[in-house]
């Protein structure tokens, strides 16, 4: 039988995994990456000679259950790092993952009592974060109502509402309940009373960029050809690719016609990343600060040296993550450094006296899928359109328009390859791929 030819679009974790697995299955594989380097969201950003990840990236032990993750970790080991996160609420800091008992104590008699009371009330009302996990469109009551009924008014006001506004910049009533299930239900407040603390996380020496280089090597050693063509492929290009199968890990909307795109509403929100170099500083013990409150532009700040695990140079590099929310995509925060420094000092992350020798800003335009209420039937239809030719399989975070971790992105690519290799037509893929719409983001 003649060798079958596959084209993989996108050179992030999902695309590289798909290329590797297809080549191992005996396919002739060409992988097309639109950037100058592989890795997608896991490509490195060099800052002061440090290979910084694009925002705080880490893996947790369950990720090793994904075969591609485990095999890659054999080649480039994942090192254990001690976890030391802080959440800033009401002018105080609490260990992350958050323990509700600490929080209630820290907020004092009134605030803590109100918070615990609202959670107990919500619990007694019989609503549970895990109940009705299937995101049925008829019952999408929206983010605000979903969270309020499960965590109570006080917790909703303290964390969830400001968090939603910061990330999506939309009224929580317009957002789907899926945003709560997928992005915040792993930290359902009630569970925090007894959930064991995760004391460590996994990170590859040299950063995730080096890990992606290792994945690209596995793909090429298995016979895949990686072409970094710097081309963004759109609907017509994808339809005309000369291949028996196309695994598309670029944006799902690129696989749709303009009319289909309009109907599908596959919007995103972006993320501003700012790296601040403090040449004469030293990292403290904290790896990440979480700042859900509206007074801070940033939602998360990480100490890059504590992820890389060994000094790449002297000093400190902080990575400040500012969700796009209501900001314009071309906003330049480096022009507002005074205000950013004031906020970092207020959060006790960086003292006012510290000398910042370099600032780098980068905007990642489409990182958070914007699930509006009733998104599910639109998404199902979009997938069906994308797969209608019978030979195109969308996979990964962008291909499936998902909130997901990198191990989910890699596992969905392995899943798609299994289906391609079994001889199935991609018209059956939307039904199979639906299970990926249910994953929850681990932080
Ligand atoms: C700030 C942040 C922090 C995160 N932290 C974690 C974490 O701690 N742990 C974790 O497990 N996960 C984390 N993630 C998620 C993780 O980064 C992603 O799930 C994973 O990198 C997705 O890989 P992917 O290949 O599916 O997508 P991507 O990496 O986005 O790759 C998609 C590829 O397709 C290309 N492409 C897009 N459109 C087209 C087109 N039209 N034509 C051709 N090519 C196209 C892109 O350029 C890119 O090369 C985080 C994500 C973000 C944004």
XYZ file of C-alpha atoms and ligand atoms in Angstrom:
496
model
C 0.000 0.000 0.000
C 1.300 3.490 -0.873
C 2.528 5.579 2.053
C -0.194 7.915 3.213
C 0.598 11.572 3.523
C -0.390 13.829 6.430
C 0.085 17.526 6.919
C 0.095 18.902 10.454
C -0.665 22.601 10.821
C 0.868 24.379 13.837
C 4.081 23.677 15.712
C 2.935 23.998 19.336
C 2.699 21.083 21.766
C -0.325 19.597 19.966
C 1.098 19.904 16.435
C 4.481 18.454 17.387
C 2.797 15.571 19.203
C 0.555 14.854 16.201
C 3.523 14.971 13.790
C 5.556 12.638 15.999
C 2.770 10.087 16.474
C 1.748 10.072 12.785
C 5.367 9.531 11.695
C 5.658 6.687 14.206
C 2.514 5.174 12.664
C 4.262 5.114 9.285
C 2.749 8.211 7.690
C 4.733 10.608 5.564
C 4.408 13.784 7.643
C 4.968 17.407 6.872
C 4.538 19.783 9.792
C 3.938 23.447 8.985
C 4.737 25.991 11.687
C 3.888 29.646 11.117
C 6.530 31.046 13.486
C 10.307 31.146 13.191
C 10.607 28.649 16.055
C 8.623 25.690 17.350
C 6.627 25.638 20.599
C 3.579 27.886 20.075
C 2.521 29.039 23.552
C 5.469 27.107 24.947
C 8.137 28.827 22.852
C 10.684 30.668 24.972
C 10.961 34.431 25.325
C 14.572 35.402 25.921
C 14.871 38.117 28.562
C 18.289 39.137 29.903
C 19.613 35.801 28.637
C 16.961 33.782 30.498
C 14.700 31.430 28.472
C 11.425 32.657 30.016
C 8.157 30.769 29.530
C 5.208 32.768 28.177
C 3.645 33.236 31.608
C 3.872 30.876 34.571
C 3.823 27.346 33.136
C 4.036 24.201 35.226
C 2.972 20.573 35.104
C 1.394 18.475 37.829
C 1.821 14.742 38.386
C -1.461 13.676 36.605
C 0.001 15.042 33.332
C 2.412 12.079 33.317
C -0.533 9.791 32.595
C -0.526 11.161 29.042
C 1.807 8.828 27.076
C 3.378 11.627 25.008
C 4.139 13.646 28.169
C 5.660 10.633 29.934
C 7.820 9.701 26.913
C 9.028 13.242 26.429
C 9.845 13.446 30.139
C 12.098 10.402 29.669
C 14.095 12.392 27.170
C 14.104 15.776 28.888
C 13.405 15.207 32.570
C 10.904 17.229 34.509
C 12.351 18.515 37.746
C 10.384 18.881 40.948
C 10.035 22.395 42.281
C 8.709 23.384 45.660
C 5.449 25.241 45.313
C 5.130 28.488 47.184
C 2.286 30.613 45.879
C 0.554 33.536 47.563
C -2.952 34.882 46.953
C -3.496 38.522 47.814
C -6.973 39.344 49.122
C -8.155 42.253 51.258
C -4.621 43.551 51.772
C -3.401 40.216 53.137
C -1.594 37.285 51.606
C -2.584 33.637 51.883
C -0.850 30.461 50.814
C -1.924 29.108 47.423
C -3.614 26.695 46.829
C -5.933 28.579 49.095
C -7.060 27.055 52.407
C -10.415 28.431 53.282
C -9.814 28.151 57.001
C -6.693 30.367 56.675
C -8.653 32.781 54.554
C -11.539 33.038 57.014
C -9.089 33.562 59.895
C -7.064 36.106 57.958
C -10.082 38.150 56.976
C -11.061 38.526 60.610
C -14.301 37.934 62.419
C -16.612 39.913 60.119
C -15.165 39.212 56.645
C -14.234 35.608 57.467
C -17.600 34.904 59.093
C -19.469 36.359 56.121
C -17.414 34.261 53.694
C -17.832 31.003 55.600
C -21.530 31.729 56.166
C -22.163 32.266 52.476
C -20.345 29.044 51.570
C -22.226 27.012 54.142
C -25.503 28.470 52.914
C -24.660 27.642 49.304
C -23.619 24.139 50.321
C -26.813 23.512 52.256
C -28.871 24.674 49.304
C -27.719 21.449 47.602
C -25.867 22.950 44.660
C -22.527 21.423 43.888
C -19.783 22.370 41.454
C -19.538 18.816 40.201
C -23.249 18.332 39.655
C -24.547 18.594 36.093
C -21.069 18.813 34.608
C -22.344 18.219 31.066
C -22.533 21.724 29.645
C -26.038 21.395 28.245
C -26.899 24.535 26.317
C -30.478 24.826 27.626
C -29.217 25.062 31.178
C -26.366 27.540 30.684
C -27.345 29.877 33.495
C -24.239 32.027 33.053
C -21.058 32.463 35.069
C -22.467 34.862 37.671
C -25.502 32.806 38.634
C -23.592 29.522 38.499
C -20.857 30.668 40.869
C -23.116 32.648 43.194
C -25.359 29.650 43.762
C -22.389 27.421 44.545
C -20.092 29.665 46.533
C -22.437 32.250 47.989
C -22.525 35.993 47.507
C -19.479 36.907 49.630
C -17.039 34.544 47.900
C -18.474 35.565 44.535
C -17.849 39.230 45.277
C -14.419 38.592 46.835
C -12.823 36.484 44.078
C -14.926 35.257 41.235
C -16.548 38.396 39.953
C -13.318 40.476 39.887
C -11.485 37.526 38.346
C -14.051 37.195 35.536
C -14.012 40.909 34.867
C -10.222 41.020 34.799
C -9.818 38.131 32.359
C -12.818 38.565 30.075
C -13.899 42.150 30.564
C -17.541 41.101 30.222
C -20.518 41.224 32.525
C -20.510 37.761 34.244
C -24.152 37.358 33.158
C -22.986 37.259 29.518
C -20.316 34.638 30.223
C -21.063 30.939 30.058
C -21.121 28.796 33.186
C -18.451 26.706 31.388
C -15.906 29.411 32.247
C -16.549 28.655 35.904
C -16.538 24.877 35.448
C -13.391 24.756 33.407
C -11.289 27.545 34.817
C -12.302 27.878 38.438
C -14.170 24.779 39.574
C -10.897 23.003 40.373
C -10.718 25.518 43.181
C -14.330 25.216 44.300
C -14.224 26.945 47.658
C -15.938 24.219 49.599
C -13.353 21.646 48.517
C -10.597 23.894 49.807
C -11.514 23.019 53.360
C -10.087 19.540 53.055
C -8.308 19.293 49.719
C -4.669 18.321 50.265
C -2.184 21.024 49.354
C -0.044 20.356 46.309
C 3.402 21.065 47.670
C 5.333 20.754 44.442
C 5.116 21.034 40.688
C 7.108 19.874 37.678
C 9.122 22.013 35.313
C 11.698 21.078 32.676
C 15.253 22.253 33.215
C 15.883 25.000 30.670
C 12.173 25.884 30.451
C 9.315 24.665 28.293
C 10.987 26.036 25.159
C 13.754 23.449 25.578
C 11.094 20.819 26.198
C 9.407 21.717 22.907
C 12.761 21.482 21.098
C 13.005 17.944 22.511
C 9.508 17.174 21.208
C 10.432 18.532 17.757
C 13.486 16.250 17.775
C 11.320 13.233 18.581
C 9.078 14.154 15.641
C 11.942 14.604 13.178
C 13.774 11.486 14.360
C 10.576 9.543 13.695
C 10.616 10.882 10.134
C 8.396 13.998 10.235
C 9.587 16.992 8.234
C 9.210 20.275 10.096
C 8.902 23.359 7.891
C 8.821 26.741 9.597
C 7.125 28.569 6.734
C 5.846 31.622 8.649
C 2.488 31.327 6.899
C -0.874 31.522 8.591
C -3.160 29.140 6.687
C -6.810 30.049 6.157
C -9.855 28.101 5.032
C -9.023 27.937 1.291
C -5.370 26.987 1.973
C -6.367 24.206 4.344
C -8.884 22.815 1.841
C -6.233 22.727 -0.895
C -3.449 21.008 1.031
C -2.205 17.968 -0.837
C -2.592 15.261 1.821
C -4.738 12.293 2.825
C -5.164 13.781 6.290
C -4.659 17.238 7.783
C -4.324 17.614 11.553
C -5.052 21.257 12.211
C -3.773 22.645 15.531
C -4.043 26.276 14.442
C -7.129 28.293 15.313
C -10.416 26.504 14.649
C -11.809 29.654 13.014
C -9.127 29.362 10.287
C -10.826 26.144 9.147
C -14.157 27.963 8.597
C -15.465 30.171 5.806
C -16.040 33.846 6.729
C -19.809 33.237 7.098
C -19.246 30.225 9.322
C -16.771 32.243 11.415
C -19.340 34.965 11.950
C -21.956 32.489 13.132
C -19.557 30.530 15.355
C -18.363 33.537 17.464
C -15.076 31.852 18.330
C -13.685 34.955 20.023
C -10.740 35.195 22.386
C -9.237 37.497 24.930
C -5.505 38.105 24.946
C -2.816 38.486 27.572
C -0.103 41.098 28.079
C 3.154 39.752 29.441
C 5.713 42.089 30.959
C 9.093 40.893 32.133
C 10.915 43.134 34.610
C 14.624 42.539 35.103
C 16.022 43.484 38.505
C 19.741 43.120 37.927
C 20.819 43.386 41.545
C 17.882 41.494 43.099
C 17.564 37.934 44.361
C 14.449 35.734 44.045
C 12.698 35.116 47.370
C 10.871 31.855 48.160
C 7.578 32.733 46.386
C 7.104 31.333 42.857
C 3.759 32.991 42.014
C 1.514 35.753 43.367
C -2.193 35.581 42.488
C -4.046 38.894 42.535
C -7.759 38.503 41.694
C -8.768 41.961 42.964
C -9.599 44.816 40.620
C -7.056 47.222 42.146
C -4.243 45.343 40.367
C -3.951 45.272 36.581
C -2.205 41.922 36.813
C -3.851 38.630 37.737
C -0.633 36.756 38.311
C 3.064 37.506 38.729
C 5.760 34.854 38.688
C 9.376 34.696 39.794
C 10.997 33.199 36.697
C 14.148 31.989 38.498
C 12.050 29.778 40.780
C 10.612 27.996 37.729
C 13.899 27.604 35.879
C 15.336 26.260 39.122
C 18.850 27.471 38.606
C 20.250 30.895 37.929
C 20.711 31.643 34.245
C 22.393 34.826 35.174
C 22.427 37.034 38.194
C 19.456 38.941 39.472
C 15.718 38.502 39.248
C 13.214 38.384 36.418
C 9.531 38.893 37.234
C 6.853 37.926 34.721
C 3.732 40.074 35.115
C 0.557 38.721 33.469
C -2.060 41.345 32.645
C -5.196 39.802 31.118
C -6.584 41.828 28.232
C -9.976 42.193 29.921
C -11.176 45.637 28.866
C -7.748 46.909 27.698
C -7.158 47.714 24.019
C -4.869 45.193 22.313
C -2.279 47.866 21.475
C -1.949 49.212 25.013
C 1.670 49.852 25.949
C 2.155 49.233 29.666
C 5.842 50.127 29.468
C 4.642 53.738 29.125
C 2.830 53.352 32.483
C 5.697 51.835 34.393
C 5.264 54.193 37.358
C 1.733 52.909 37.993
C 2.766 49.286 37.461
C 5.628 49.727 39.959
C 3.210 51.302 42.433
C 0.880 48.288 42.173
C 3.750 45.807 42.481
C 4.982 47.634 45.578
C 1.465 47.674 47.052
C 1.249 43.926 46.517
C 4.696 43.603 48.186
C 6.100 41.889 45.104
C 8.733 44.465 44.209
C 9.950 47.248 46.469
C 9.839 50.814 45.177
C 13.608 51.114 45.598
C 14.469 48.071 43.437
C 16.275 49.083 40.266
C 14.557 47.719 37.150
C 17.190 47.535 34.413
C 15.032 46.214 31.562
C 11.336 45.808 30.726
C 10.011 43.666 27.885
C 6.338 43.647 26.864
C 4.641 41.117 24.627
C 0.972 40.733 23.760
C -0.414 37.236 23.133
C -3.567 38.002 21.150
C -5.733 34.899 21.381
C -5.050 32.837 24.478
C -8.361 32.694 26.357
C -11.375 31.391 24.400
C -14.317 33.638 25.229
C -17.225 31.326 26.042
C -20.380 33.379 25.862
C -23.617 31.844 27.148
C -24.947 29.253 24.746
C -21.568 28.674 23.074
C -21.860 24.885 22.920
C -24.248 24.413 19.955
C -22.307 27.047 17.997
C -19.035 25.223 18.757
C -20.479 21.843 17.748
C -21.616 23.291 14.434
C -18.232 24.957 13.848
C -16.459 21.628 14.417
C -18.821 19.886 12.011
C -18.136 22.508 9.336
C -14.375 22.232 9.878
C -14.483 18.439 9.569
C -16.960 18.277 6.670
C -14.306 17.414 4.066
C -13.669 14.104 5.854
C -9.898 14.701 5.975
C -9.314 17.559 8.446
C -8.949 16.896 12.197
C -8.814 19.939 14.499
C -6.847 19.226 17.706
C -5.125 20.994 20.610
C -6.038 24.146 22.473
C -6.477 26.330 19.383
C -7.793 23.654 17.030
C -10.564 22.724 19.454
C -10.932 26.263 20.900
C -10.442 25.015 24.449
C -9.373 26.124 27.859
C -6.865 23.394 28.558
C -3.441 22.519 29.913
C -0.574 21.495 27.704
C -0.975 17.813 28.620
C -4.620 18.031 27.480
C -3.459 19.639 24.220
C -0.952 16.807 23.683
C -3.476 14.111 24.647
C -6.104 15.513 22.244
C -3.497 15.374 19.452
C -2.719 11.734 20.289
C -6.453 11.071 20.257
C -6.870 12.654 16.803
C -3.915 10.661 15.438
C -5.418 7.409 16.725
C -8.576 8.249 14.819
C -6.680 9.204 11.646
C -4.575 6.028 11.814
C -7.632 3.830 12.369
C -8.923 4.932 8.958
C -11.898 6.893 10.309
C -13.223 9.905 8.403
C -12.944 13.256 10.115
C -16.720 13.737 9.809
C -16.900 11.391 12.864
C -14.315 13.399 14.807
C -16.591 16.157 16.251
C -18.520 13.617 18.289
C -15.326 11.994 19.580
C -13.626 15.324 20.228
C -16.499 16.562 22.363
C -15.016 14.962 25.461
C -12.178 17.519 25.315
C -14.705 20.296 25.889
C -15.099 18.978 29.429
C -11.522 19.249 30.728
C -10.694 21.479 33.631
C -7.664 23.695 33.799
C -5.158 22.799 36.528
C -3.075 25.616 37.951
C -0.389 32.351 30.325
C -0.583 30.869 30.145
C -0.184 30.014 31.145
C -0.359 28.655 30.991
N 0.059 27.832 31.995
C -0.031 26.511 31.846
C 0.461 25.647 32.859
O 0.953 26.105 33.914
N 0.382 24.307 32.666
C -0.165 23.780 31.522
O -0.190 22.557 31.396
N -0.646 24.563 30.538
C -0.589 25.916 30.671
N -1.056 26.733 29.681
C -1.683 26.127 28.496
C -0.658 25.658 27.474
O 0.229 26.707 27.149
C -1.423 25.240 26.204
O -2.459 24.346 26.517
C -0.546 24.564 25.151
O 0.663 25.253 24.988
C -1.358 24.522 23.856
O -0.633 23.918 22.823
P -1.260 23.880 21.352
O -0.260 23.267 20.470
O -2.604 23.271 21.418
O -1.488 25.411 20.977
P -0.399 26.526 20.627
O 0.800 26.405 21.479
O -1.131 27.823 20.639
O 0.054 26.175 19.142
C -0.779 26.409 18.035
C 0.102 26.539 16.819
O -0.729 26.739 15.679
C -0.294 27.888 14.979
N -1.427 28.463 14.250
C -2.493 29.109 14.749
N -3.312 29.463 13.747
C -2.727 29.037 12.591
C -3.067 29.119 11.218
N -4.192 29.715 10.823
N -2.228 28.577 10.303
C -1.093 27.976 10.690
N -0.731 27.859 11.983
C -1.531 28.395 12.906
C 0.267 28.778 16.075
O 1.066 29.784 15.545
C 1.030 27.730 16.894
O 2.242 27.374 16.290
C -0.936 28.116 29.811
C -1.340 28.978 28.799
C -1.175 30.339 28.947
C -1.621 31.270 27.856
